[in-house]
mmCIF file with all atom_site columns, C-alpha atoms in Angstrom:
data_model
loop_
_atom_site.group_PDB
_atom_site.id
_atom_site.type_symbol
_atom_site.label_atom_id
_atom_site.label_alt_id
_atom_site.label_comp_id
_atom_site.label_asym_id
_atom_site.label_entity_id
_atom_site.label_seq_id
_atom_site.pdbx_PDB_ins_code
_atom_site.Cartn_x
_atom_site.Cartn_y
_atom_site.Cartn_z
_atom_site.occupancy
_atom_site.B_iso_or_equiv
_atom_site.pdbx_formal_charge
_atom_site.auth_seq_id
_atom_site.auth_comp_id
_atom_site.auth_asym_id
_atom_site.auth_atom_id
_atom_site.pdbx_PDB_model_num
ATOM 1   C CA . MET A 1 1   ? 52.304 75.952 -8.025  1.00 0.00 ? 1   MET A CA 1
ATOM 2   C CA . ARG A 1 2   ? 51.461 73.492 -5.237  1.00 0.00 ? 2   ARG A CA 1
ATOM 3   C CA . GLY A 1 3   ? 47.762 73.950 -5.906  1.00 0.00 ? 3   GLY A CA 1
ATOM 4   C CA . TRP A 1 4   ? 48.154 72.563 -9.425  1.00 0.00 ? 4   TRP A CA 1
ATOM 5   C CA . ILE A 1 5   ? 49.863 69.263 -8.600  1.00 0.00 ? 5   ILE A CA 1
ATOM 6   C CA . GLY A 1 6   ? 46.666 67.473 -7.540  1.00 0.00 ? 6   GLY A CA 1
ATOM 7   C CA . PRO A 1 7   ? 44.547 68.561 -10.538 1.00 0.00 ? 7   PRO A CA 1
ATOM 8   C CA . VAL A 1 8   ? 47.389 67.852 -12.991 1.00 0.00 ? 8   VAL A CA 1
ATOM 9   C CA . CYS A 1 9   ? 47.906 64.363 -11.541 1.00 0.00 ? 9   CYS A CA 1
ATOM 10  C CA . ALA A 1 10  ? 44.146 63.710 -11.604 1.00 0.00 ? 10  ALA A CA 1
ATOM 11  C CA . GLY A 1 11  ? 44.043 64.885 -15.220 1.00 0.00 ? 11  GLY A CA 1
ATOM 12  C CA . LEU A 1 12  ? 46.909 62.593 -16.184 1.00 0.00 ? 12  LEU A CA 1
ATOM 13  C CA . VAL A 1 13  ? 45.271 59.621 -14.462 1.00 0.00 ? 13  VAL A CA 1
ATOM 14  C CA . ALA A 1 14  ? 41.962 60.386 -16.214 1.00 0.00 ? 14  ALA A CA 1
ATOM 15  C CA . ALA A 1 15  ? 43.726 60.726 -19.582 1.00 0.00 ? 15  ALA A CA 1
ATOM 16  C CA . LEU A 1 16  ? 45.560 57.410 -19.130 1.00 0.00 ? 16  LEU A CA 1
ATOM 17  C CA . LEU A 1 17  ? 42.337 55.708 -18.073 1.00 0.00 ? 17  LEU A CA 1
ATOM 18  C CA . CYS A 1 18  ? 40.489 57.053 -21.148 1.00 0.00 ? 18  CYS A CA 1
ATOM 19  C CA . TRP A 1 19  ? 43.366 56.005 -23.408 1.00 0.00 ? 19  TRP A CA 1
ATOM 20  C CA . HIS A 1 20  ? 43.341 52.477 -21.985 1.00 0.00 ? 20  HIS A CA 1
ATOM 21  C CA . VAL A 1 21  ? 39.542 52.183 -22.245 1.00 0.00 ? 21  VAL A CA 1
ATOM 22  C CA . ALA A 1 22  ? 39.713 53.348 -25.863 1.00 0.00 ? 22  ALA A CA 1
ATOM 23  C CA . LEU A 1 23  ? 42.378 50.747 -26.694 1.00 0.00 ? 23  LEU A CA 1
ATOM 24  C CA . VAL A 1 24  ? 40.281 47.974 -25.172 1.00 0.00 ? 24  VAL A CA 1
ATOM 25  C CA . ALA A 1 25  ? 36.716 49.059 -25.899 1.00 0.00 ? 25  ALA A CA 1
ATOM 26  C CA . VAL A 1 26  ? 36.919 50.501 -29.415 1.00 0.00 ? 26  VAL A CA 1
ATOM 27  C CA . PRO A 1 27  ? 38.179 47.348 -31.206 1.00 0.00 ? 27  PRO A CA 1
ATOM 28  C CA . ARG A 1 28  ? 35.621 45.184 -29.389 1.00 0.00 ? 28  ARG A CA 1
ATOM 29  C CA . GLY A 1 29  ? 32.856 47.646 -30.183 1.00 0.00 ? 29  GLY A CA 1
ATOM 30  C CA . LEU A 1 30  ? 33.811 47.807 -33.852 1.00 0.00 ? 30  LEU A CA 1
ATOM 31  C CA . MET A 1 31  ? 33.841 44.022 -34.148 1.00 0.00 ? 31  MET A CA 1
ATOM 32  C CA . VAL A 1 32  ? 30.484 43.705 -32.362 1.00 0.00 ? 32  VAL A CA 1
ATOM 33  C CA . VAL A 1 33  ? 28.943 46.140 -34.854 1.00 0.00 ? 33  VAL A CA 1
ATOM 34  C CA . ALA A 1 34  ? 30.560 44.419 -37.861 1.00 0.00 ? 34  ALA A CA 1
ATOM 35  C CA . SER A 1 35  ? 29.569 40.915 -36.683 1.00 0.00 ? 35  SER A CA 1
ATOM 36  C CA . ARG A 1 36  ? 25.979 41.964 -36.024 1.00 0.00 ? 36  ARG A CA 1
ATOM 37  C CA . ARG A 1 37  ? 25.618 43.613 -39.423 1.00 0.00 ? 37  ARG A CA 1
ATOM 38  C CA . ILE A 1 38  ? 26.997 40.584 -41.243 1.00 0.00 ? 38  ILE A CA 1
ATOM 39  C CA . ALA A 1 39  ? 24.955 38.162 -39.107 1.00 0.00 ? 39  ALA A CA 1
ATOM 40  C CA . ALA A 1 40  ? 21.800 40.196 -39.763 1.00 0.00 ? 40  ALA A CA 1
ATOM 41  C CA . LEU A 1 41  ? 22.325 39.689 -43.490 1.00 0.00 ? 41  LEU A CA 1
ATOM 42  C CA . GLY A 1 42  ? 23.519 36.083 -43.563 1.00 0.00 ? 42  GLY A CA 1
ATOM 43  C CA . GLY A 1 43  ? 23.299 34.512 -40.102 1.00 0.00 ? 43  GLY A CA 1
ATOM 44  C CA . VAL A 1 44  ? 26.037 33.267 -37.782 1.00 0.00 ? 44  VAL A CA 1
ATOM 45  C CA . ASN A 1 45  ? 28.433 30.519 -38.928 1.00 0.00 ? 45  ASN A CA 1
ATOM 46  C CA . HIS A 1 46  ? 27.087 30.862 -42.449 1.00 0.00 ? 46  HIS A CA 1
ATOM 47  C CA . MET A 1 47  ? 28.834 32.296 -45.520 1.00 0.00 ? 47  MET A CA 1
ATOM 48  C CA . LEU A 1 48  ? 27.208 35.425 -46.927 1.00 0.00 ? 48  LEU A CA 1
ATOM 49  C CA . HIS A 1 49  ? 28.012 36.124 -50.585 1.00 0.00 ? 49  HIS A CA 1
ATOM 50  C CA . ALA A 1 50  ? 27.409 39.832 -51.068 1.00 0.00 ? 50  ALA A CA 1
ATOM 51  C CA . PRO A 1 51  ? 26.257 41.195 -54.415 1.00 0.00 ? 51  PRO A CA 1
ATOM 52  C CA . LEU A 1 52  ? 28.410 43.526 -56.480 1.00 0.00 ? 52  LEU A CA 1
ATOM 53  C CA . VAL A 1 53  ? 29.234 46.751 -54.689 1.00 0.00 ? 53  VAL A CA 1
ATOM 54  C CA . THR A 1 54  ? 27.129 49.797 -55.536 1.00 0.00 ? 54  THR A CA 1
ATOM 55  C CA . ALA A 1 55  ? 27.163 53.381 -54.301 1.00 0.00 ? 55  ALA A CA 1
ATOM 56  C CA . ASN A 1 56  ? 24.738 52.297 -51.543 1.00 0.00 ? 56  ASN A CA 1
ATOM 57  C CA . SER A 1 57  ? 26.783 49.326 -50.258 1.00 0.00 ? 57  SER A CA 1
ATOM 58  C CA . ARG A 1 58  ? 27.793 50.057 -46.675 1.00 0.00 ? 58  ARG A CA 1
ATOM 59  C CA . ALA A 1 59  ? 27.266 46.922 -44.555 1.00 0.00 ? 59  ALA A CA 1
ATOM 60  C CA . VAL A 1 60  ? 30.593 47.300 -42.735 1.00 0.00 ? 60  VAL A CA 1
ATOM 61  C CA . VAL A 1 61  ? 32.969 49.821 -44.291 1.00 0.00 ? 61  VAL A CA 1
ATOM 62  C CA . ARG A 1 62  ? 33.329 51.635 -47.560 1.00 0.00 ? 62  ARG A CA 1
ATOM 63  C CA . PRO A 1 63  ? 33.790 48.655 -49.901 1.00 0.00 ? 63  PRO A CA 1
ATOM 64  C CA . SER A 1 64  ? 35.851 48.614 -53.072 1.00 0.00 ? 64  SER A CA 1
ATOM 65  C CA . PRO A 1 65  ? 33.899 48.372 -56.347 1.00 0.00 ? 65  PRO A CA 1
ATOM 66  C CA . ASP A 1 66  ? 36.721 46.176 -57.720 1.00 0.00 ? 66  ASP A CA 1
ATOM 67  C CA . LEU A 1 67  ? 36.111 43.399 -55.187 1.00 0.00 ? 67  LEU A CA 1
ATOM 68  C CA . LEU A 1 68  ? 33.486 40.744 -54.602 1.00 0.00 ? 68  LEU A CA 1
ATOM 69  C CA . TYR A 1 69  ? 32.996 40.004 -50.908 1.00 0.00 ? 69  TYR A CA 1
ATOM 70  C CA . SER A 1 70  ? 31.947 36.866 -49.062 1.00 0.00 ? 70  SER A CA 1
ATOM 71  C CA . SER A 1 71  ? 31.874 36.943 -45.273 1.00 0.00 ? 71  SER A CA 1
ATOM 72  C CA . CYS A 1 72  ? 31.058 34.856 -42.241 1.00 0.00 ? 72  CYS A CA 1
ATOM 73  C CA . ALA A 1 73  ? 30.241 36.192 -38.788 1.00 0.00 ? 73  ALA A CA 1
ATOM 74  C CA . PHE A 1 74  ? 31.419 33.290 -36.641 1.00 0.00 ? 74  PHE A CA 1
ATOM 75  C CA . ASP A 1 75  ? 30.857 32.146 -33.069 1.00 0.00 ? 75  ASP A CA 1
ATOM 76  C CA . VAL A 1 76  ? 33.158 29.428 -31.715 1.00 0.00 ? 76  VAL A CA 1
ATOM 77  C CA . ALA A 1 77  ? 31.744 29.403 -28.165 1.00 0.00 ? 77  ALA A CA 1
ATOM 78  C CA . ALA A 1 78  ? 30.132 25.971 -28.580 1.00 0.00 ? 78  ALA A CA 1
ATOM 79  C CA . SER A 1 79  ? 32.357 24.378 -31.218 1.00 0.00 ? 79  SER A CA 1
ATOM 80  C CA . PRO A 1 80  ? 34.968 25.158 -33.870 1.00 0.00 ? 80  PRO A CA 1
ATOM 81  C CA . VAL A 1 81  ? 33.842 26.810 -37.089 1.00 0.00 ? 81  VAL A CA 1
ATOM 82  C CA . LEU A 1 82  ? 35.038 25.283 -40.343 1.00 0.00 ? 82  LEU A CA 1
ATOM 83  C CA . LEU A 1 83  ? 35.849 27.378 -43.401 1.00 0.00 ? 83  LEU A CA 1
ATOM 84  C CA . ASP A 1 84  ? 36.120 25.672 -46.771 1.00 0.00 ? 84  ASP A CA 1
ATOM 85  C CA . ILE A 1 85  ? 37.231 28.298 -49.279 1.00 0.00 ? 85  ILE A CA 1
ATOM 86  C CA . ALA A 1 86  ? 37.093 27.235 -52.910 1.00 0.00 ? 86  ALA A CA 1
ATOM 87  C CA . PRO A 1 87  ? 39.739 28.564 -55.288 1.00 0.00 ? 87  PRO A CA 1
ATOM 88  C CA . VAL A 1 88  ? 38.463 31.173 -57.744 1.00 0.00 ? 88  VAL A CA 1
ATOM 89  C CA . ASP A 1 89  ? 39.762 31.917 -61.239 1.00 0.00 ? 89  ASP A CA 1
ATOM 90  C CA . ALA A 1 90  ? 40.436 35.598 -60.581 1.00 0.00 ? 90  ALA A CA 1
ATOM 91  C CA . PRO A 1 91  ? 43.611 37.695 -60.621 1.00 0.00 ? 91  PRO A CA 1
ATOM 92  C CA . TYR A 1 92  ? 43.659 37.763 -56.825 1.00 0.00 ? 92  TYR A CA 1
ATOM 93  C CA . TRP A 1 93  ? 41.566 36.499 -53.921 1.00 0.00 ? 93  TRP A CA 1
ATOM 94  C CA . SER A 1 94  ? 42.201 36.225 -50.209 1.00 0.00 ? 94  SER A CA 1
ATOM 95  C CA . LEU A 1 95  ? 40.783 34.942 -46.932 1.00 0.00 ? 95  LEU A CA 1
ATOM 96  C CA . SER A 1 96  ? 41.258 36.945 -43.724 1.00 0.00 ? 96  SER A CA 1
ATOM 97  C CA . VAL A 1 97  ? 40.042 35.907 -40.266 1.00 0.00 ? 97  VAL A CA 1
ATOM 98  C CA . PHE A 1 98  ? 39.583 38.681 -37.699 1.00 0.00 ? 98  PHE A CA 1
ATOM 99  C CA . ASP A 1 99  ? 39.125 37.947 -33.995 1.00 0.00 ? 99  ASP A CA 1
ATOM 100 C CA . ALA A 1 100 ? 36.916 39.753 -31.465 1.00 0.00 ? 100 ALA A CA 1
ATOM 101 C CA . LEU A 1 101 ? 39.533 42.500 -31.017 1.00 0.00 ? 101 LEU A CA 1
ATOM 102 C CA . THR A 1 102 ? 39.889 43.137 -34.793 1.00 0.00 ? 102 THR A CA 1
ATOM 103 C CA . ASN A 1 103 ? 43.274 41.376 -34.807 1.00 0.00 ? 103 ASN A CA 1
ATOM 104 C CA . VAL A 1 104 ? 44.100 39.422 -37.942 1.00 0.00 ? 104 VAL A CA 1
ATOM 105 C CA . ALA A 1 105 ? 44.257 35.784 -36.828 1.00 0.00 ? 105 ALA A CA 1
ATOM 106 C CA . PHE A 1 106 ? 44.843 34.282 -40.281 1.00 0.00 ? 106 PHE A CA 1
ATOM 107 C CA . VAL A 1 107 ? 45.480 35.392 -43.871 1.00 0.00 ? 107 VAL A CA 1
ATOM 108 C CA . SER A 1 108 ? 45.957 33.406 -47.037 1.00 0.00 ? 108 SER A CA 1
ATOM 109 C CA . ASN A 1 109 ? 45.463 34.068 -50.729 1.00 0.00 ? 109 ASN A CA 1
ATOM 110 C CA . ASN A 1 110 ? 45.542 32.420 -54.137 1.00 0.00 ? 110 ASN A CA 1
ATOM 111 C CA . GLN A 1 111 ? 49.301 32.954 -54.379 1.00 0.00 ? 111 GLN A CA 1
ATOM 112 C CA . ARG A 1 112 ? 49.930 31.041 -51.143 1.00 0.00 ? 112 ARG A CA 1
ATOM 113 C CA . SER A 1 113 ? 47.363 28.307 -51.753 1.00 0.00 ? 113 SER A CA 1
ATOM 114 C CA . HIS A 1 114 ? 48.511 27.691 -55.363 1.00 0.00 ? 114 HIS A CA 1
ATOM 115 C CA . GLY A 1 115 ? 44.946 27.080 -56.553 1.00 0.00 ? 115 GLY A CA 1
ATOM 116 C CA . THR A 1 116 ? 44.001 24.575 -53.853 1.00 0.00 ? 116 THR A CA 1
ATOM 117 C CA . PRO A 1 117 ? 41.095 25.036 -51.433 1.00 0.00 ? 117 PRO A CA 1
ATOM 118 C CA . ILE A 1 118 ? 41.808 26.655 -48.082 1.00 0.00 ? 118 ILE A CA 1
ATOM 119 C CA . ARG A 1 119 ? 40.474 24.633 -45.152 1.00 0.00 ? 119 ARG A CA 1
ATOM 120 C CA . VAL A 1 120 ? 40.572 26.421 -41.810 1.00 0.00 ? 120 VAL A CA 1
ATOM 121 C CA . ALA A 1 121 ? 39.143 25.513 -38.401 1.00 0.00 ? 121 ALA A CA 1
ATOM 122 C CA . ILE A 1 122 ? 38.580 28.588 -36.256 1.00 0.00 ? 122 ILE A CA 1
ATOM 123 C CA . LEU A 1 123 ? 39.046 27.599 -32.619 1.00 0.00 ? 123 LEU A CA 1
ATOM 124 C CA . ARG A 1 124 ? 39.138 28.841 -29.077 1.00 0.00 ? 124 ARG A CA 1
ATOM 125 C CA . PRO A 1 125 ? 41.986 27.651 -26.868 1.00 0.00 ? 125 PRO A CA 1
ATOM 126 C CA . GLY A 1 126 ? 41.364 24.030 -25.897 1.00 0.00 ? 126 GLY A CA 1
ATOM 127 C CA . GLN A 1 127 ? 39.355 23.147 -29.013 1.00 0.00 ? 127 GLN A CA 1
ATOM 128 C CA . LYS A 1 128 ? 40.805 20.833 -31.667 1.00 0.00 ? 128 LYS A CA 1
ATOM 129 C CA . ALA A 1 129 ? 40.806 21.138 -35.430 1.00 0.00 ? 129 ALA A CA 1
ATOM 130 C CA . PRO A 1 130 ? 39.358 18.215 -37.405 1.00 0.00 ? 130 PRO A CA 1
ATOM 131 C CA . THR A 1 131 ? 41.733 16.288 -39.642 1.00 0.00 ? 131 THR A CA 1
ATOM 132 C CA . GLY A 1 132 ? 42.482 18.166 -42.837 1.00 0.00 ? 132 GLY A CA 1
ATOM 133 C CA . TYR A 1 133 ? 41.873 21.636 -41.389 1.00 0.00 ? 133 TYR A CA 1
ATOM 134 C CA . GLN A 1 134 ? 44.483 24.202 -40.414 1.00 0.00 ? 134 GLN A CA 1
ATOM 135 C CA . ALA A 1 135 ? 43.894 25.377 -36.828 1.00 0.00 ? 135 ALA A CA 1
ATOM 136 C CA . VAL A 1 136 ? 43.405 29.116 -36.312 1.00 0.00 ? 136 VAL A CA 1
ATOM 137 C CA . THR A 1 137 ? 43.010 30.104 -32.656 1.00 0.00 ? 137 THR A CA 1
ATOM 138 C CA . VAL A 1 138 ? 41.162 33.348 -31.941 1.00 0.00 ? 138 VAL A CA 1
ATOM 139 C CA . SER A 1 139 ? 40.784 35.460 -28.820 1.00 0.00 ? 139 SER A CA 1
ATOM 140 C CA . GLY A 1 140 ? 37.144 35.660 -27.860 1.00 0.00 ? 140 GLY A CA 1
ATOM 141 C CA . PRO A 1 141 ? 34.317 33.562 -29.222 1.00 0.00 ? 141 PRO A CA 1
ATOM 142 C CA . ARG A 1 142 ? 33.244 35.841 -32.079 1.00 0.00 ? 142 ARG A CA 1
ATOM 143 C CA . GLY A 1 143 ? 34.772 37.403 -35.151 1.00 0.00 ? 143 GLY A CA 1
ATOM 144 C CA . VAL A 1 144 ? 34.527 37.724 -38.910 1.00 0.00 ? 144 VAL A CA 1
ATOM 145 C CA . ALA A 1 145 ? 36.033 35.771 -41.800 1.00 0.00 ? 145 ALA A CA 1
ATOM 146 C CA . LEU A 1 146 ? 36.263 37.760 -45.025 1.00 0.00 ? 146 LEU A CA 1
ATOM 147 C CA . VAL A 1 147 ? 36.914 36.577 -48.584 1.00 0.00 ? 147 VAL A CA 1
ATOM 148 C CA . ARG A 1 148 ? 37.857 39.277 -51.087 1.00 0.00 ? 148 ARG A CA 1
ATOM 149 C CA . ILE A 1 149 ? 38.027 38.604 -54.815 1.00 0.00 ? 149 ILE A CA 1
ATOM 150 C CA . LEU A 1 150 ? 39.521 41.057 -57.302 1.00 0.00 ? 150 LEU A CA 1
ATOM 151 C CA . ILE A 1 151 ? 37.334 41.316 -60.409 1.00 0.00 ? 151 ILE A CA 1
ATOM 152 C CA . ASP A 1 152 ? 37.376 43.081 -63.747 1.00 0.00 ? 152 ASP A CA 1
ATOM 153 C CA . ARG A 1 153 ? 34.029 44.886 -63.904 1.00 0.00 ? 153 ARG A CA 1
ATOM 154 C CA . THR A 1 154 ? 34.249 45.025 -67.708 1.00 0.00 ? 154 THR A CA 1
ATOM 155 C CA . GLN A 1 155 ? 34.103 41.206 -67.848 1.00 0.00 ? 155 GLN A CA 1
ATOM 156 C CA . SER A 1 156 ? 31.318 38.805 -66.866 1.00 0.00 ? 156 SER A CA 1
ATOM 157 C CA . ILE A 1 157 ? 31.666 37.670 -63.259 1.00 0.00 ? 157 ILE A CA 1
ATOM 158 C CA . ASP A 1 158 ? 29.262 34.723 -63.520 1.00 0.00 ? 158 ASP A CA 1
ATOM 159 C CA . ALA A 1 159 ? 32.012 32.060 -63.350 1.00 0.00 ? 159 ALA A CA 1
ATOM 160 C CA . ILE A 1 160 ? 33.724 33.811 -60.418 1.00 0.00 ? 160 ILE A CA 1
ATOM 161 C CA . ASP A 1 161 ? 30.412 34.201 -58.595 1.00 0.00 ? 161 ASP A CA 1
ATOM 162 C CA . ALA A 1 162 ? 29.557 30.516 -59.114 1.00 0.00 ? 162 ALA A CA 1
ATOM 163 C CA . ALA A 1 163 ? 32.999 29.438 -57.851 1.00 0.00 ? 163 ALA A CA 1
ATOM 164 C CA . ARG A 1 164 ? 32.890 31.617 -54.730 1.00 0.00 ? 164 ARG A CA 1
ATOM 165 C CA . ARG A 1 165 ? 29.456 30.247 -53.815 1.00 0.00 ? 165 ARG A CA 1
ATOM 166 C CA . LYS A 1 166 ? 31.135 26.857 -53.306 1.00 0.00 ? 166 LYS A CA 1
ATOM 167 C CA . SER A 1 167 ? 32.889 28.320 -50.248 1.00 0.00 ? 167 SER A CA 1
ATOM 168 C CA . SER A 1 168 ? 31.275 27.616 -46.893 1.00 0.00 ? 168 SER A CA 1
ATOM 169 C CA . CYS A 1 169 ? 31.351 28.460 -43.204 1.00 0.00 ? 169 CYS A CA 1
ATOM 170 C CA . ARG A 1 170 ? 29.774 26.098 -40.680 1.00 0.00 ? 170 ARG A CA 1
ATOM 171 C CA . ALA A 1 171 ? 29.943 24.960 -37.091 1.00 0.00 ? 171 ALA A CA 1
ATOM 172 C CA . SER A 1 172 ? 31.634 21.571 -36.731 1.00 0.00 ? 172 SER A CA 1
#
């Protein structure tokens, strides 16, 4: 039995180390991949308005065919990033901001905003939000802002698409 104590302890230490690395590295790795894919399609600190989902749509995850997506890979290292999200005449729409560790830093939707635009300044600690913007502090300089709009695919989406294209993401 004495001969097993060392290997068992070493195994436990290795398992705990792997568990901790997975908790730290996996979320960062996932966000790096997601940010790069979105930035490759639309740039950094710029709103990308994705087309309707098809069977081949796989930029980040398996998207829902009932949603229109707009996204912004942001980088707040140099300055805050400002999101101006226009209200959309759809049954439901939302804005979610995810930080570098995949944590949700901010969420709002049409039910909370009551049809008014959502104005958010994504910041690092120590940065200030401009007047008229709600401050959202994120951990790490990079992340993703995602707008999801519920649509009825049997109806024309032209008006919804035009309204969502009024939303923007830009460095301040």
